Structure formats: structure tokens, C-alpha cells
C-alpha angles and dihedrals in degrees: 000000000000091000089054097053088052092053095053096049089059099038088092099049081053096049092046089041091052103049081052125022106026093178085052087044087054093047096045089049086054099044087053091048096044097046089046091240084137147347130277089250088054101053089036086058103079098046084045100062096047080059095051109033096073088045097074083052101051091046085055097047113045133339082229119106113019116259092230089067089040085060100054082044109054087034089062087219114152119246094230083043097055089049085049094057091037096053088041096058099033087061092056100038083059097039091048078043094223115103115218126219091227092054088054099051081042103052081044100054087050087050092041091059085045114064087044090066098044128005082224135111104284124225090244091052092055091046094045092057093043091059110030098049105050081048095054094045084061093048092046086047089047090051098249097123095160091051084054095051088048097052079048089073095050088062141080104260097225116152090277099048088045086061108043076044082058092053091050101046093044093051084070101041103250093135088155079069090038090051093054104049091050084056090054087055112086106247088238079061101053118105133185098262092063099044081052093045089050088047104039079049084052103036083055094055099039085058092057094041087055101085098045102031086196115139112284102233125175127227090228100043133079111233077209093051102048125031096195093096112098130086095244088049092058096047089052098037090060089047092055102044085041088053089044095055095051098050089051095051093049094041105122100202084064095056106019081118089053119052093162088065099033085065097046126112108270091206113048086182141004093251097115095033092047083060103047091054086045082056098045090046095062099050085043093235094152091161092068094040089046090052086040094062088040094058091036110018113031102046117137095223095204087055107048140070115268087247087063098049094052084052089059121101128221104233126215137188103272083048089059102044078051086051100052084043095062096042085042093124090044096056103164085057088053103057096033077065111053090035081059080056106045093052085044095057097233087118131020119203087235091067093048106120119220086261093053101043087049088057093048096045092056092047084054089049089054102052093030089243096167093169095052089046091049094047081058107046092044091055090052084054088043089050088041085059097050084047095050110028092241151033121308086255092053139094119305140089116286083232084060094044100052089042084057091054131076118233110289128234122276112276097261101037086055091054091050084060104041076063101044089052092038101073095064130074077210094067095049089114102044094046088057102045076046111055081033090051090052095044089051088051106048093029089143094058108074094183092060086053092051093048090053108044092047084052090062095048094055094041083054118124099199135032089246092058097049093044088057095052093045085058090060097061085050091062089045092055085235127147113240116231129255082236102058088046089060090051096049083049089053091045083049093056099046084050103051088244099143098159101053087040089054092043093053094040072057097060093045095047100040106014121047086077093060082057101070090247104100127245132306130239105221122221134224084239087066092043091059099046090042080054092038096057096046088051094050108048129107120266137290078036119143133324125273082243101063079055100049086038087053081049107048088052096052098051096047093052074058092246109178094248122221138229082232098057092032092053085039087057095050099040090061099037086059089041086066105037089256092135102143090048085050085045091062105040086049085060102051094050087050083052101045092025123221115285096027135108 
């Protein structure tokens, strides 16, 4: 209030200083602004009203000439005097950050004089830009992008300010704004930063749009005004100002004077080309990505034009995890592709990112390609040893360790490849730096401990590996599952290992109750590997009665008997002269009949 008392004391003494001494009006107006008497708006509003008030009377009289001219005419304000005021206060209005209304009718009257003197660059229009870009470089760093958009306005839109319109716009994913300033750009006048501003603008708000896949409408914009607000429309609209952009650049009448710049790379970095896979990928338009990497990706450079290979993007690693999104649901053609660009060089598995090896991974999951999971898994365990100084099993603390690993893979997508991995002596290793890697990463969940290294008993191949993974729960103080038990029976018995198969058919039947985790119900599977093993070992082996006793119990817990372990009980009871024992046994089975409770 106080402010506002102030200003209107001194408006008179303005108004008075105006009609009279410009250069004292100039320096009153300042003096108000700098020693905070009054705001820029206020000081401006005198001077404001002697612009505007012969303006309603020219645009009632005739449309010639404008009113704007009309203005500067009837007021009696210099010409030199009005683009002093207007670069004056359009420094201060940039350097307080907060644009007036008054600074901007007034910037535009000045330019406005201006170009009707001289269709050149006005002096305005080069000060504006000096001052308000830098300044809106600053606000889009600090993260006030719509401060930055608002200061834009304020500005004169030459091919500089649009673009730096363009950055400040797409920082907060308007790309519909973006879109259209980079219309208003002449395409000789595109560069790379602000295809990959517009993209990055559209590829952020493609990915929120992903789970809903409802229409992106702005608050501030008309769906009737603007059709640029569907999905489909935003797809199509990157490929064609992508496609825009490259013909411009490879168009040989531009730069027919300039060779040096006709064979240049048209891409410096994979910025622009990285979104626009992110963006197909989330429409899941694969065909278009898939023709896209073919035009900018794929190229063979001895075999094509020079126009093509500068055509061609250097694609990094984050180019490549937005390339195997966006072929996500083609997933041989994926991973035909990045495995083309490994061999090239172009990416090392070294470089792969967490994002990018996920990708990848599940690409791998999909097709069964055990080789290409285990390359990569291998190369995370490679990258683990540069950051720690040592294997995953070696000295260091488990913080260090997990600040050293990328995020790991979802639960279930781990275990399937635990099993995919599981099934090869040549994925021993990777197996291991993965379930390690996984351990190291969720080393607060013990459930998740439990699930994986389970997994990996009952994925084993040979009594020794599963033993080693079963001591590994052991260390954990983790229970191991009914499930891997049964397994381990089933290894014992291939291996002519009886005892430890009984042992472990023991711990199922009597012991899982003594554990706190309730009883099992045993299965006719583990019947017929517990008979398996005593049939099969070597003499002298166990007693027919080992055998009968296994048999009894499992009929009376109403287990569904076999012909395997039927046949199994009879064979050993023979084998020892035990016939009358076979004979009954033989009777009750024709009685109760085999498969059945």
C-alpha cells in the first residue's frame, strides 16, 4: 500500500516531466524503479497512457495510416527518445525477472517505429536479444522454465530468441509450443539442439501418456484450435520434423557453396534419434522405428552415397536401449540389431547401462537366447570387478558393492533367467555374478534371497551343484524349499547316491514339521525317485525292507502309486528272496489298482 501511495505522489511530476524534458522523464522513471518507490508497471503508466490515448482515435478515423505511427505522431515523442525508454526498462524488467506489461507495449511500440523506418534489424531487436537470452538460459538452468517462457514474450522472436523459445518450452514438455516455434524457424536455421529439445518435450510426455494411452491435452490449449493433441499426432508429427530436418541438412542446393559442410555429419550425437525411438516405443510403432534404424543407424558406410552417411547417427548406448524399446515386441530383430552393432564397434557391452542391459535381457528371455544373456551378464560382472578391485565373492563391504551394481531385473524376470542360464555348464559363471549380483542388491529382503537361491537349486544339473547352492542358503540362515529337497532327491538318484536320497526323502517325510514350517505332502514324483534310487544302487545296497517300509508310508499318507515305483518294490523284493513279501505287495496293487489313492 505503501508502494502505491509513493507512486501516485510522483505520477504528476512524470506526466509534467514527460510533455516537456524526455531525458529528465527517463531519469525520474529510473530513479523510481531503482529505489523500489514503485514498480516498473507504475512508472511505465504515465508515459503509457500518452502512447495509447491517440491510438482509439486513428483506428476511428481512417486504417491509413497505422495507429501505431499515429501514436508516436500525435504524442510528439522522439523516435531516439522512445528506444531509449524501451531499452532502459527492458533491461530492468530482465535483470528484476519479472517482465511488465508496460515494458512489452512499450518494446513493441519502439519496434514497431522502427521497422517502419527500415525493414533492418532494429537496435531494440539486437538489445533485446543481448539481454533476455542470456537471461533465459539462467531461468531454464535454474529450473524456471516458465519464467523463462514468460521473459520469451517479452522478446523479439528472431531466429535466436525462437530457439532458445524452443529450450524453454520443451523443458517443460510442451512440446505442442515447442512444435510450433520451430515452425516458425526457417528449416536452414534447425540445428540439432533444438530437434532434440522438440523430441526430448514429446518423448516425456509420450512416456506418461504410455500407461493411459488416453489423448494429451493441454490445459492451455483447444482441442478445436490445434490439431497436434493425439497420440498418433505426436508420433507422426517427430518423424516428420525429424525427416524435415534431414532433408534440409542434405540438401545440396543449400550448401552447394559450402562442401565442408555438405559432407558433415548431419547427427554430432544420438540425442534427437534416442528420443524418437523412446517415442515410437511407446506407441509401439516398431515399423517406423525399425525403417528409422534402417535410414540412420544400419547403413553400411563403404556402400552408400556421402549424403547417406552423413545421414547416419552415432549411436550410443542410450540410443540403443531406445532402440530395443521400441522393437520390444519384435525381439529377434532386436537383438539381430545390437548384436550388428556390437560387432561393428559402435557399442561395447561394457558400455551397456542398467537400462539398456535390462532391455536387452528381456529381449534375450523372449527368444531363449541363452549365449547373448550370459555375454551380458558376464560383462556386468566384468564392469563389477574394474569398480571394486575383485570378484563379487571377495573382500569389500556389501554398501560398496551395491553402489558398484546397476539396478537389477524385476523378481520374476531374474528367476527366468536363473533358468534360462541354468540349463548350460557354459553359464556357470554368469549364473553365479547374477544371482550374486542380485543378492548384493536386495540384501535387506530375505525372501527374495531365499526365492533365488532356491531357484538355482532346483535349476542345478549335478548333486555337487545343488549342494553348493543349498550351502548357500545355510550361510544365509535361510530355509530351503520343499521344492529344492525334491530336486536334490531326484540328482541322488541319478547318481546312485541312495543314501543321501533317502536321507533327504527322510527330512521331507519326518522333518519339515520339526522346522516350524508345517508338514509336507509328499508326491508320487518323490515316491518314484526315493524307489528309484534304492533299486538302482549298487549291491549289497539297502534291504527290501527299506524299500516295503518307503512303501507302506506312502500308501497310507494316500499317495496315487505308480507303475514305476510299484514295479521298483517288487524288483527288489525278488532280488532278495523276499517273494512272499513281492507277492503281497503285488496283491494289494491288483486290489487298489496303480494311480489310484
Amino acid at each position: 500500500m505503501a508502494s502505491t501511495i509513493h507512486a501516485a505522489d510522483h505520477a504528476p511530476a512524470v506526466r509534467s516531466e514527460v510533455s516537456t524534458d524526455w531525458s529528465e522523464a527517463l531519469r525520474h522513471c529510473s530513479t523510481l524503479v531503482a529505489s523500489g518507490v514503485c514498480g516498473i508497471d507504475q512508472a511505465l503508466m504515465p508515459l503509457m497512457r500518452i502512447l495509447s490515448a491517440p491510438v482509439a482515435i486513428a483506428a476511428t478515423s481512417s486504417p491509413t495510416p497505422s495507429p501505431s505511427v499515429t501514436a508516436y505522431r500525435n504524442a510528439g515523442i522522439p523516435d531516439a527518445v522512445l528506444r531509449v525508454f524501451a531499452l532502459r526498462f527492458l533491461r530492468l524488467s530482465t535483470a528484476s525477472g519479472e517482465p511488465s506489461r508496460n515494458t512489452v507495449s512499450l518494446c513493441r511500440f519502439a519496434q514497431q517505429r522502427d521497422t517502419f523506418h527500415s525493414d533492418s534489424p532494429s537496435e531494440l531487436m539486437l538489445a533485446s536479444e543481448k539481454v533476455a537470452i542470456p537471461r533465459m538460459r539462467e531461468l531454464i538452468d535454474d529450473g524456471l522454465w516458465s519464467a523463462a517462457c514468460q521473459l520469451f514474450h517479452c522478446s523479439v522472436a528472431s531466429d535466436v530468441g525462437l530457439a532458445v523459445g524452443i529450450e524453454a518450452y520443451s523443458a517443460g514438455a510442451r512440446w505442442v509450443e515447442a512444435t510450433k516455434l520451430m515452425e516458425l524457424m526457417s528449416p536452414a536455421a534447425w540445428t540439432e539442439r533444438e530437434l532434440a529439445c522438440v523430441l526430448g518435450a514429446m518423448y516425456t510426455t509420450a512416456r506418461k501418456d504410455d500407461a493411459t494411452k488416453r489423448k494429451y491435452t493441454p490445459k492451455h490449449v483447444s482441442t478445436d484450435e490445434d490439431p497436434l493433441v493425439t497420440e498418433e499426432a505426436l508420433w507422426r508429427t517427430a518423424l516428420s520434423i525429424t525427416q524435415k530436418f534431414v532433408c534440409t541438412r542434405i540438401d545440396v542446393d543449400a550448401y552447394s557453396q559450402h562442401r565442408a559442410a555438405a559432407e558433415a555429419p548431419i547427427f554430432s550425437s544420438s540425442s534427437a534419434i534416442s528420443n524418437l525411438f523412446g517415442i515410437l516405443g511407446c506407441f509401439r510403432r516398431w515399423q517406423q522405428a525399425l525403417t528409422v534404424a534402417a535410414q540412420h543407424v544400419l547403413r553400411e558406410s563403404e556402400d552408400d552415397d556421402q549424403h547417406s552417411r552423413a545421414a547416419v547417427v552415432p549411436l550410443n548406448v542410450v540410443g540403443l536401449s531406445q532402440l530395443c524399446f521400441a522393437l520390444q515386441s519384435k525381439w529377434s530383430i532386436a537383438l539381430a540389431i545390437s548384436s550388428k552393432l556390437i560387432e561393428r564397434g559402435v557399442v561395447r557391452f561394457e558400455e551397456l547401462d542398467a537400462v539398456a542391459m535390462q532391455r536387452m535381457l528381456r529381449c534375450c528371455l523372449s527368444g531363449n537366447r541363452w549365449a547373448e544373456a550370459s555375454r551380458m551378464v558376464d560383462a556386468w560382472s566384468s564392469r563389477y570387478h574394474k569398480a571394486t578391485g575383485g570378484p563379487l565373492e571377495e573382500s569389500g563391504s556389501e554398501s560398496s558393492k551395491r553402489a558398484a551394481l546397476p539396478p537389477t531385473l524385476h523378481l520374476d524376470q531374474c528367476m527366468k533367467l536363473l533358468q534360462l542360464l541354468g540349463t548350460r555348464s557354459e553359464t556357470r559363471h554368469a549364473r553365479s555374478s547374477l544371482l550374486q549380483h542380485h543378492l548384493l542388491a536386495r540384501a535387506t529382503n530375505s525372501d527374495i534371497k531365499s526365492r533365488a537361491i532356491n531357484a538355482m537349486v532346483q535349476s542345478a544339473r549335478s548333486t555337487h551343484e545343488a549342494h553348493q547352492w543349498s550351502n548357500e542358503l545355510e550361510t544365509h540362515g535361510l530355509l530351503e524349499e520343499n521344492e529344492s529337497l525334491v530336486h536334490r532327491v531326484q540328482l541322488c538318484a541319478q547318481e546312485n547316491m541312495w543314501r543321501e536320497s533317502l536321507r533327504l526323502c527322510g527330512i521331507l517325510l519326518h522333518d519339515r514339521c520339526h522346522q516350524g514350517v508345517g508338514s509336507y505332502i509328499p508326491t508320487a514324483s518323490l515316491h518314484d525317485w526315493s524307489q528309484y534310487a534304492i533299486n538302482s544302487a549298487p549291491a549289497p545296497g539297502p534291504s527290501w525292507e527299506v524299500s516295503v517300509s518307503l512303501f507302506s508310508h506312502m500308501m497310507a499318507a494316500h499317495v496315487p502309486m505308480s507303475d514305476v515305483s510299484f514295479q521298483a518294490v517288487v524288483r527288489r523284493c525278488f532280488s532278495q528272496g523276499a517273494s512272499q513279501q513281492a507277492n503281497n505287495v503285488f496283491a494289494l496293487m491288483m486290489k487298489r489298482g496303480v494311480g489310484r489313492r
